[in-house]
Amino acid sequence: VQRMTTWLAECQPLLAKCYEFLIAPLGISPTTSRLLIAPCDPLYMLPFAAFWNGQKYLVENYLIELIPSGALLVAPPPDAPSSTPPLLIAVSAGCKLQSTHTEVQAIQRLFPDSTCLCDEPATLNHLFNLSAAPRFLHIAAHTIIHKATPLFSALQLTDTFLSVEQCYELPLRGTEFIALSGCTTAAGQESGGALLAFQSAFFAAGAKRILSTLWPVSDEVTATWMGLFYRSLGAGLAPAVALRQ
């Protein structure tokens, strides 16, 4: 509680400045309920949902989604949503991230038809040889960030890695959303080349939405958070609405 109080005292004035500079000048109508944000490169890693107007965070007033590029708005619509069972992947990085197993097992209880791979070898082969795109894909794993060459940033699998470059080739047309449950999985978007990031790679592979993280995250806290998110999803809420909840 003490740490949270300290963090809020430090962060809220900065979040208020973000709101003042980036949101208030837009003069958004009070009847608006949704925001679709296409940030330029320096703004990709800002926590838009947490912008503070002095009374509420932005996500309390709006349903927020981000898009890597406004150009995607004129792209052909995604394929019809897949009806294939979800695919859940957990990699504990040599038992250093034990809560990844807890995380996907909780999701599997909510979606019992899902396929669950926990520290399974040949997971990469499984991904590349999917006979049909899963309804959603959840990957809980350690993230390896290559700041100099973001295209080679990767998620650590049991016996190999899944790089941004490889994600472009995955058969995911019709996948409703992908959750990248690892540290800083949104990295690369701010590099000046938005194509060098997981979001763009998975969009190109056919996924409709990507859920990613801005910063390092605790595997224990993330497991709790994901349990709440998927409970809302299992109740029939759309991914963006479940995220807001």
GROMACS .gro file of C-alpha atoms in nm:
model
  245
    1VAL     CA    1   0.000   0.000   0.000
    2GLN     CA    2   0.287   0.238   0.083
    3ARG     CA    3   0.453   0.169  -0.253
    4MET     CA    4   0.128   0.222  -0.440
    5THR     CA    5   0.073   0.554  -0.262
    6THR     CA    6   0.427   0.662  -0.351
    7TRP     CA    7   0.389   0.554  -0.715
    8LEU     CA    8   0.059   0.737  -0.754
    9ALA     CA    9   0.202   1.056  -0.603
   10GLU     CA   10   0.484   1.041  -0.858
   11CYS     CA   11   0.286   0.924  -1.160
   12GLN     CA   12  -0.045   1.110  -1.145
   13PRO     CA   13   0.102   1.457  -1.213
   14LEU     CA   14   0.281   1.313  -1.519
   15LEU     CA   15  -0.032   1.134  -1.636
   16ALA     CA   16  -0.225   1.459  -1.590
   17LYS     CA   17   0.029   1.636  -1.815
   18CYS     CA   18  -0.017   1.365  -2.077
   19TYR     CA   19  -0.392   1.422  -2.066
   20GLU     CA   20  -0.346   1.800  -2.084
   21PHE     CA   21  -0.112   1.787  -2.386
   22LEU     CA   22  -0.255   1.496  -2.588
   23ILE     CA   23  -0.625   1.451  -2.507
   24ALA     CA   24  -0.774   1.780  -2.384
   25PRO     CA   25  -0.683   1.977  -2.703
   26LEU     CA   26  -0.886   1.729  -2.914
   27GLY     CA   27  -1.210   1.859  -2.765
   28ILE     CA   28  -1.368   1.514  -2.771
   29SER     CA   29  -1.747   1.521  -2.745
   30PRO     CA   30  -1.881   1.408  -2.405
   31THR     CA   31  -2.107   1.164  -2.591
   32THR     CA   32  -1.806   0.980  -2.738
   33SER     CA   33  -1.765   0.633  -2.590
   34ARG     CA   34  -1.475   0.483  -2.791
   35LEU     CA   35  -1.126   0.602  -2.883
   36LEU     CA   36  -0.913   0.447  -3.157
   37ILE     CA   37  -0.561   0.585  -3.118
   38ALA     CA   38  -0.285   0.567  -3.381
   39PRO     CA   39   0.023   0.705  -3.199
   40CYS     CA   40   0.330   0.837  -3.382
   41ASP     CA   41   0.656   0.662  -3.298
   42PRO     CA   42   0.761   0.856  -2.982
   43LEU     CA   43   0.419   0.797  -2.821
   44TYR     CA   44   0.380   0.421  -2.864
   45MET     CA   45   0.497   0.338  -2.512
   46LEU     CA   46   0.273   0.589  -2.333
   47PRO     CA   47   0.003   0.436  -2.108
   48PHE     CA   48  -0.296   0.606  -2.275
   49ALA     CA   49  -0.546   0.415  -2.061
   50ALA     CA   50  -0.394   0.568  -1.747
   51PHE     CA   51  -0.400   0.933  -1.858
   52TRP     CA   52  -0.549   1.128  -1.567
   53ASN     CA   53  -0.790   1.422  -1.598
   54GLY     CA   54  -0.783   1.501  -1.229
   55GLN     CA   55  -1.082   1.281  -1.151
   56LYS     CA   56  -1.069   0.969  -1.367
   57TYR     CA   57  -0.830   0.767  -1.579
   58LEU     CA   58  -0.897   0.779  -1.952
   59VAL     CA   59  -1.003   0.414  -1.962
   60GLU     CA   60  -1.282   0.490  -1.713
   61ASN     CA   61  -1.442   0.728  -1.964
   62TYR     CA   62  -1.372   0.552  -2.293
   63LEU     CA   63  -1.328   0.212  -2.453
   64ILE     CA   64  -0.972   0.245  -2.587
   65GLU     CA   65  -0.796   0.057  -2.865
   66LEU     CA   66  -0.465   0.137  -3.037
   67ILE     CA   67  -0.370   0.075  -3.399
   68PRO     CA   68  -0.008   0.057  -3.524
   69SER     CA   69  -0.089   0.266  -3.831
   70GLY     CA   70  -0.390   0.454  -3.961
   71ALA     CA   71  -0.319   0.284  -4.295
   72LEU     CA   72  -0.467  -0.037  -4.151
   73LEU     CA   73  -0.808   0.132  -4.157
   74VAL     CA   74  -0.820   0.090  -4.535
   75ALA     CA   75  -0.690  -0.268  -4.532
   76PRO     CA   76  -0.932  -0.549  -4.626
   77PRO     CA   77  -1.137  -0.666  -4.327
   78PRO     CA   78  -0.999  -0.966  -4.135
   79ASP     CA   79  -1.126  -1.314  -4.211
   80ALA     CA   80  -1.435  -1.438  -4.033
   81PRO     CA   81  -1.357  -1.528  -3.669
   82SER     CA   82  -1.216  -1.875  -3.625
   83SER     CA   83  -1.419  -2.138  -3.437
   84THR     CA   84  -1.113  -2.355  -3.368
   85PRO     CA   85  -1.042  -2.405  -2.994
   86PRO     CA   86  -0.800  -2.160  -2.828
   87LEU     CA   87  -0.428  -2.236  -2.799
   88LEU     CA   88  -0.254  -2.164  -2.467
   89ILE     CA   89   0.125  -2.168  -2.434
   90ALA     CA   90   0.319  -2.136  -2.107
   91VAL     CA   91   0.698  -2.137  -2.079
   92SER     CA   92   0.848  -2.116  -1.731
   93ALA     CA   93   1.206  -2.039  -1.848
   94GLY     CA   94   1.361  -2.319  -1.648
   95CYS     CA   95   1.109  -2.281  -1.360
   96LYS     CA   96   1.198  -1.912  -1.315
   97LEU     CA   97   0.842  -1.811  -1.413
   98GLN     CA   98   0.634  -2.068  -1.228
   99SER     CA   99   0.318  -1.859  -1.244
  100THR     CA  100   0.298  -1.896  -1.622
  101HIS     CA  101   0.165  -2.249  -1.565
  102THR     CA  102  -0.085  -2.125  -1.308
  103GLU     CA  103  -0.193  -1.859  -1.556
  104VAL     CA  104  -0.272  -2.086  -1.851
  105GLN     CA  105  -0.423  -2.359  -1.634
  106ALA     CA  106  -0.671  -2.104  -1.496
  107ILE     CA  107  -0.757  -2.000  -1.853
  108GLN     CA  108  -0.803  -2.363  -1.956
  109ARG     CA  109  -1.053  -2.413  -1.675
  110LEU     CA  110  -1.257  -2.126  -1.821
  111PHE     CA  111  -1.217  -2.259  -2.178
  112PRO     CA  112  -1.201  -2.638  -2.137
  113ASP     CA  113  -1.186  -2.703  -2.513
  114SER     CA  114  -0.853  -2.519  -2.540
  115THR     CA  115  -0.520  -2.684  -2.618
  116CYS     CA  116  -0.261  -2.616  -2.348
  117LEU     CA  117   0.114  -2.650  -2.403
  118CYS     CA  118   0.317  -2.606  -2.083
  119ASP     CA  119   0.694  -2.620  -2.133
  120GLU     CA  120   0.636  -2.846  -2.431
  121PRO     CA  121   0.925  -2.906  -2.671
  122ALA     CA  122   0.860  -2.839  -3.041
  123THR     CA  123   0.605  -2.566  -2.959
  124LEU     CA  124   0.740  -2.363  -3.252
  125ASN     CA  125   0.668  -2.650  -3.491
  126HIS     CA  126   0.319  -2.676  -3.347
  127LEU     CA  127   0.258  -2.307  -3.420
  128PHE     CA  128   0.384  -2.326  -3.776
  129ASN     CA  129   0.186  -2.640  -3.852
  130LEU     CA  130  -0.155  -2.535  -3.722
  131SER     CA  131  -0.426  -2.689  -3.939
  132ALA     CA  132  -0.656  -2.398  -3.852
  133ALA     CA  133  -0.612  -2.067  -3.674
  134PRO     CA  134  -0.710  -2.086  -3.304
  135ARG     CA  135  -0.996  -1.867  -3.182
  136PHE     CA  136  -0.743  -1.696  -2.960
  137LEU     CA  137  -0.377  -1.751  -2.881
  138HIS     CA  138  -0.228  -1.688  -2.537
  139ILE     CA  139   0.150  -1.697  -2.485
  140ALA     CA  140   0.293  -1.659  -2.133
  141ALA     CA  141   0.670  -1.647  -2.164
  142HIS     CA  142   0.989  -1.452  -2.105
  143THR     CA  143   1.054  -1.175  -2.358
  144ILE     CA  144   1.397  -1.115  -2.506
  145ILE     CA  145   1.427  -0.756  -2.632
  146HIS     CA  146   1.679  -0.661  -2.902
  147LYS     CA  147   1.678  -0.282  -2.899
  148ALA     CA  148   1.933  -0.253  -3.179
  149THR     CA  149   1.745  -0.499  -3.404
  150PRO     CA  150   1.380  -0.513  -3.288
  151LEU     CA  151   1.292  -0.763  -3.563
  152PHE     CA  152   1.489  -1.022  -3.365
  153SER     CA  153   1.311  -0.957  -3.035
  154ALA     CA  154   1.158  -1.287  -2.931
  155LEU     CA  155   0.947  -1.487  -2.689
  156GLN     CA  156   1.146  -1.764  -2.523
  157LEU     CA  157   0.995  -2.106  -2.587
  158THR     CA  158   1.104  -2.429  -2.420
  159ASP     CA  159   1.374  -2.527  -2.669
  160THR     CA  160   1.394  -2.229  -2.904
  161PHE     CA  161   1.255  -1.878  -2.962
  162LEU     CA  162   0.963  -1.718  -3.147
  163SER     CA  163   1.098  -1.398  -3.302
  164VAL     CA  164   0.905  -1.102  -3.438
  165GLU     CA  165   1.032  -1.198  -3.784
  166GLN     CA  166   0.887  -1.550  -3.753
  167CYS     CA  167   0.548  -1.422  -3.633
  168TYR     CA  168   0.480  -1.276  -3.979
  169GLU     CA  169   0.462  -1.631  -4.119
  170LEU     CA  170   0.227  -1.791  -3.864
  171PRO     CA  171  -0.109  -1.925  -3.995
  172LEU     CA  172  -0.339  -1.706  -3.784
  173ARG     CA  173  -0.600  -1.574  -4.028
  174GLY     CA  174  -0.925  -1.551  -3.833
  175THR     CA  175  -0.770  -1.549  -3.484
  176GLU     CA  176  -0.981  -1.309  -3.277
  177PHE     CA  177  -0.697  -1.195  -3.052
  178ILE     CA  178  -0.352  -1.279  -2.923
  179ALA     CA  179  -0.239  -1.215  -2.565
  180LEU     CA  180   0.137  -1.171  -2.524
  181SER     CA  181   0.179  -1.222  -2.152
  182GLY     CA  182   0.543  -1.130  -2.097
  183CYS     CA  183   0.759  -0.831  -2.018
  184THR     CA  184   0.746  -0.533  -2.254
  185THR     CA  185   0.587  -0.722  -2.545
  186ALA     CA  186   0.491  -0.387  -2.704
  187ALA     CA  187   0.858  -0.302  -2.759
  188GLY     CA  188   0.964  -0.211  -3.111
  189GLN     CA  189   0.666   0.011  -3.191
  190GLU     CA  190   0.857   0.316  -3.072
  191SER     CA  191   1.168   0.231  -3.277
  192GLY     CA  192   1.074   0.438  -3.580
  193GLY     CA  193   0.979   0.121  -3.766
  194ALA     CA  194   0.642  -0.002  -3.648
  195LEU     CA  195   0.679  -0.312  -3.865
  196LEU     CA  196   0.955  -0.430  -3.630
  197ALA     CA  197   0.719  -0.526  -3.348
  198PHE     CA  198   0.503  -0.817  -3.242
  199GLN     CA  199   0.180  -0.624  -3.301
  200SER     CA  200   0.247  -0.560  -3.668
  201ALA     CA  201   0.377  -0.913  -3.724
  202PHE     CA  202   0.068  -1.075  -3.572
  203PHE     CA  203  -0.164  -0.836  -3.758
  204ALA     CA  204   0.007  -0.933  -4.084
  205ALA     CA  205  -0.032  -1.301  -3.991
  206GLY     CA  206  -0.409  -1.250  -3.970
  207ALA     CA  207  -0.493  -1.180  -3.605
  208LYS     CA  208  -0.756  -0.916  -3.535
  209ARG     CA  209  -0.634  -0.779  -3.199
  210ILE     CA  210  -0.316  -0.800  -2.993
  211LEU     CA  211  -0.289  -0.757  -2.616
  212SER     CA  212   0.065  -0.659  -2.513
  213THR     CA  213   0.257  -0.501  -2.227
  214LEU     CA  214   0.442  -0.170  -2.204
  215TRP     CA  215   0.685  -0.259  -1.925
  216PRO     CA  216   0.828  -0.546  -1.719
  217VAL     CA  217   0.553  -0.735  -1.538
  218SER     CA  218   0.545  -0.974  -1.243
  219ASP     CA  219   0.445  -1.326  -1.348
  220GLU     CA  220   0.244  -1.371  -1.025
  221VAL     CA  221   0.048  -1.047  -1.060
  222THR     CA  222   0.000  -1.109  -1.432
  223ALA     CA  223  -0.149  -1.452  -1.362
  224THR     CA  224  -0.407  -1.289  -1.134
  225TRP     CA  225  -0.480  -1.012  -1.386
  226MET     CA  226  -0.519  -1.256  -1.675
  227GLY     CA  227  -0.758  -1.467  -1.468
  228LEU     CA  228  -0.985  -1.164  -1.427
  229PHE     CA  229  -0.952  -1.071  -1.795
  230TYR     CA  230  -1.044  -1.417  -1.922
  231ARG     CA  231  -1.330  -1.447  -1.675
  232SER     CA  232  -1.482  -1.138  -1.839
  233LEU     CA  233  -1.404  -1.281  -2.182
  234GLY     CA  234  -1.570  -1.609  -2.089
  235ALA     CA  235  -1.880  -1.415  -1.983
  236GLY     CA  236  -1.915  -1.301  -2.344
  237LEU     CA  237  -1.746  -0.961  -2.339
  238ALA     CA  238  -1.540  -0.849  -2.638
  239PRO     CA  239  -1.161  -0.836  -2.576
  240ALA     CA  240  -1.144  -0.456  -2.557
  241VAL     CA  241  -1.438  -0.446  -2.315
  242ALA     CA  242  -1.288  -0.724  -2.102
  243LEU     CA  243  -0.958  -0.533  -2.095
  244ARG     CA  244  -1.140  -0.221  -1.977
  245GLN     CA  245  -1.316  -0.418  -1.704
   0.00000   0.00000   0.00000
